[in-house]
Structure formats: C-alpha cells, structure tokens
Coordinates of C-alpha atoms in Angstrom, one line a residue:
M1 CA 6.4 7.6 -27.4
K2 CA 8.4 6.0 -24.5
E3 CA 5.4 6.4 -22.2
R4 CA 3.2 4.7 -24.6
V5 CA 5.5 1.7 -24.9
K6 CA 5.6 1.5 -21.2
E7 CA 1.7 1.2 -21.3
I8 CA 1.8 -1.6 -23.8
I9 CA 4.8 -3.5 -22.4
P10 CA 4.9 -3.1 -18.6
S11 CA 8.0 -3.3 -16.8
P12 CA 8.5 -6.3 -14.3
S13 CA 7.9 -4.0 -11.3
E14 CA 4.7 -2.6 -12.9
D15 CA 3.4 -6.1 -13.5
E16 CA 3.9 -7.3 -10.0
T17 CA 0.8 -6.3 -8.3
L18 CA -0.6 -7.1 -4.8
Y19 CA -3.5 -9.1 -6.2
E20 CA -1.1 -12.1 -6.4
T21 CA -1.1 -12.4 -2.6
P22 CA -3.8 -15.0 -1.4
I23 CA -4.9 -13.2 1.7
E24 CA -8.5 -13.7 3.0
S25 CA -10.5 -10.5 2.7
I26 CA -11.3 -8.9 6.0
S27 CA -14.6 -7.2 6.7
W28 CA -14.6 -4.5 9.4
G29 CA -17.9 -3.9 10.9
R30 CA -16.7 -2.5 14.0
E31 CA -16.1 1.2 15.1
N32 CA -12.9 2.7 13.8
P33 CA -9.7 1.1 14.8
R34 CA -7.7 3.1 17.4
K35 CA -4.4 1.0 17.5
M36 CA -2.4 -1.0 15.3
K37 CA 0.6 -3.3 16.1
L38 CA 3.4 -4.2 13.7
K39 CA 5.8 -6.9 15.1
G40 CA 5.6 -5.4 18.6
E41 CA 5.6 -1.7 17.6
V42 CA 2.3 -0.1 18.6
F43 CA 0.8 2.9 16.7
E44 CA -2.1 5.0 17.7
V45 CA -4.6 5.3 14.8
Q46 CA -7.1 8.2 14.5
N47 CA -8.1 7.5 10.8
S48 CA -8.2 4.2 8.9
Y49 CA -5.7 5.4 6.3
E50 CA -3.0 5.6 8.9
I51 CA -3.1 2.0 8.8
L52 CA -1.7 2.0 5.3
V53 CA 0.7 4.9 6.0
N54 CA 2.1 3.3 9.2
T55 CA 2.6 0.0 7.3
A56 CA 4.4 1.6 4.5
N57 CA 6.6 3.7 6.8
W58 CA 7.4 0.5 8.8
L59 CA 8.5 -1.2 5.6
I60 CA 10.7 1.7 4.8
K61 CA 12.2 1.9 8.2
N62 CA 13.0 -1.7 7.9
G63 CA 14.6 -1.4 4.6
K64 CA 12.0 -3.3 2.5
L65 CA 10.2 -0.5 0.6
K66 CA 12.5 1.6 -1.6
P67 CA 12.0 4.2 -4.4
S68 CA 13.3 1.5 -6.9
D69 CA 10.3 -0.7 -6.0
C70 CA 7.8 1.8 -7.5
P71 CA 5.3 1.8 -8.7
V72 CA 3.5 -0.6 -6.4
G73 CA 0.1 -1.8 -7.9
I74 CA -2.9 -2.8 -5.9
V75 CA -5.0 -4.9 -8.4
R76 CA -5.2 -5.6 -12.0
G77 CA -6.0 -2.4 -13.7
K78 CA -4.7 1.1 -13.6
R79 CA -4.4 2.0 -9.9
Y80 CA -1.2 2.2 -8.0
L81 CA -1.0 2.0 -4.1
I82 CA 2.5 3.6 -3.9
N83 CA 4.4 5.6 -6.4
K84 CA 7.2 8.2 -6.8
E85 CA 4.4 10.7 -7.8
P86 CA 0.9 10.8 -6.5
K87 CA -0.5 9.5 -9.8
H88 CA -1.8 6.2 -11.2
K89 CA -0.9 4.3 -14.2
Y90 CA -2.5 6.6 -16.7
G91 CA -1.7 9.8 -15.1
D92 CA -4.9 10.2 -13.0
D93 CA -4.1 11.8 -9.5
F94 CA -4.2 9.9 -6.2
R95 CA -7.6 10.9 -4.7
A96 CA -6.2 11.0 -1.1
P97 CA -2.4 11.0 -1.5
K98 CA -0.2 11.0 1.7
R99 CA 3.6 11.4 1.6
L100 CA 5.6 8.7 3.2
S101 CA 8.9 9.1 5.2
N102 CA 11.1 8.5 2.1
G103 CA 9.3 10.9 -0.2
L104 CA 7.2 8.3 -1.9
W105 CA 3.4 8.7 -2.2
I106 CA 0.5 6.3 -1.1
E107 CA -3.1 6.3 -2.1
T108 CA -5.4 6.2 1.0
H109 CA -8.8 6.7 -0.5
Y110 CA -10.2 3.4 0.9
N111 CA -12.7 2.3 3.5
T112 CA -11.4 0.7 6.8
A113 CA -11.5 -2.9 5.5
S114 CA -9.6 -2.1 2.4
C115 CA -7.0 -0.2 4.3
I116 CA -6.4 -3.3 6.4
N117 CA -6.6 -5.6 3.5
Y118 CA -4.1 -3.5 1.4
A119 CA -1.8 -3.1 4.5
K120 CA -1.6 -6.9 4.8
R121 CA -1.0 -7.5 1.1
L122 CA 1.7 -4.7 1.2
L123 CA 3.5 -6.7 3.9
E124 CA 3.2 -9.8 1.9
R125 CA 4.4 -8.2 -1.2
F126 CA 7.6 -7.3 0.6
G127 CA 8.2 -10.6 2.2
V128 CA 6.9 -10.0 5.6
P129 CA 4.1 -12.3 7.0
S130 CA 0.8 -10.4 7.2
D131 CA 0.0 -11.9 10.6
I132 CA 2.4 -9.5 12.2
L133 CA -0.2 -6.7 11.7
A134 CA -2.9 -6.6 14.4
I135 CA -5.7 -4.1 14.5
E136 CA -7.5 -3.1 17.6

C-alpha cells in the first residue's frame, strides 16, 4: 500500500527530474570519445557510458551526490538515472547498471550523445555548471 501511495504522490526528490535543466542537446557524430575533463581532472574513456559513471563518481567525490538524493530521474516518466537499487520507478531493472563508488547504481544504456547530455544535466542538477565537462 505504501508503495502505491508513493506512485500516486511522488516525494519531492522523485519529482525533481533532470528534464528541468535547459541544456542544449548535443549530437555526437564523431568517433567514440577517448577522454573527458571535469574541472581540470582528466579521465580516459573507452566506452561512452564511462562519461556518466565518471561524472557521477566525480559528484560523489566532491560531496554533491549522496544516497539521500536518490532516486534521480532523467525525464518525465518512469526511468531513473541513479538509484539505490538498479531499478526504475515501477520496478523495471536497469538495462545496463553500473555501481558507483558510494554503492548507488547508474543506468548506462544510452548512446554517446545521450551519455554526454545526461552527464551535463546531472552536473546542473547538483549545482555544478555543465561547461566544466569537456569531451575529446
């Protein structure tokens, strides 16, 4: 019953989703990114999903992303980007879950352009300007 009430009346953290951030969409037509920079820190990237994982772990390391912030939504609807369990709003499993440094889970089943867009939105969601993220 408690879960059903949560579905009908979302808590403030569930209602705050990343779609609110007005960030210009990125189209990535080049080859896969090989490097990313976050405020001076450089990360080698072999797979596009690492952009999301590195961004989330950077937020964790800098005290921005905590378990109490979960779940973190991505768009209007039923999908979460980050959660305490690798599950979306209505219990569907994340398709490509990766565990973050603090034990949270991030969904990484996105193409390169979406990984970049969601990483930028994630930064903005936690009060960090998205222009500190550079992809090469």
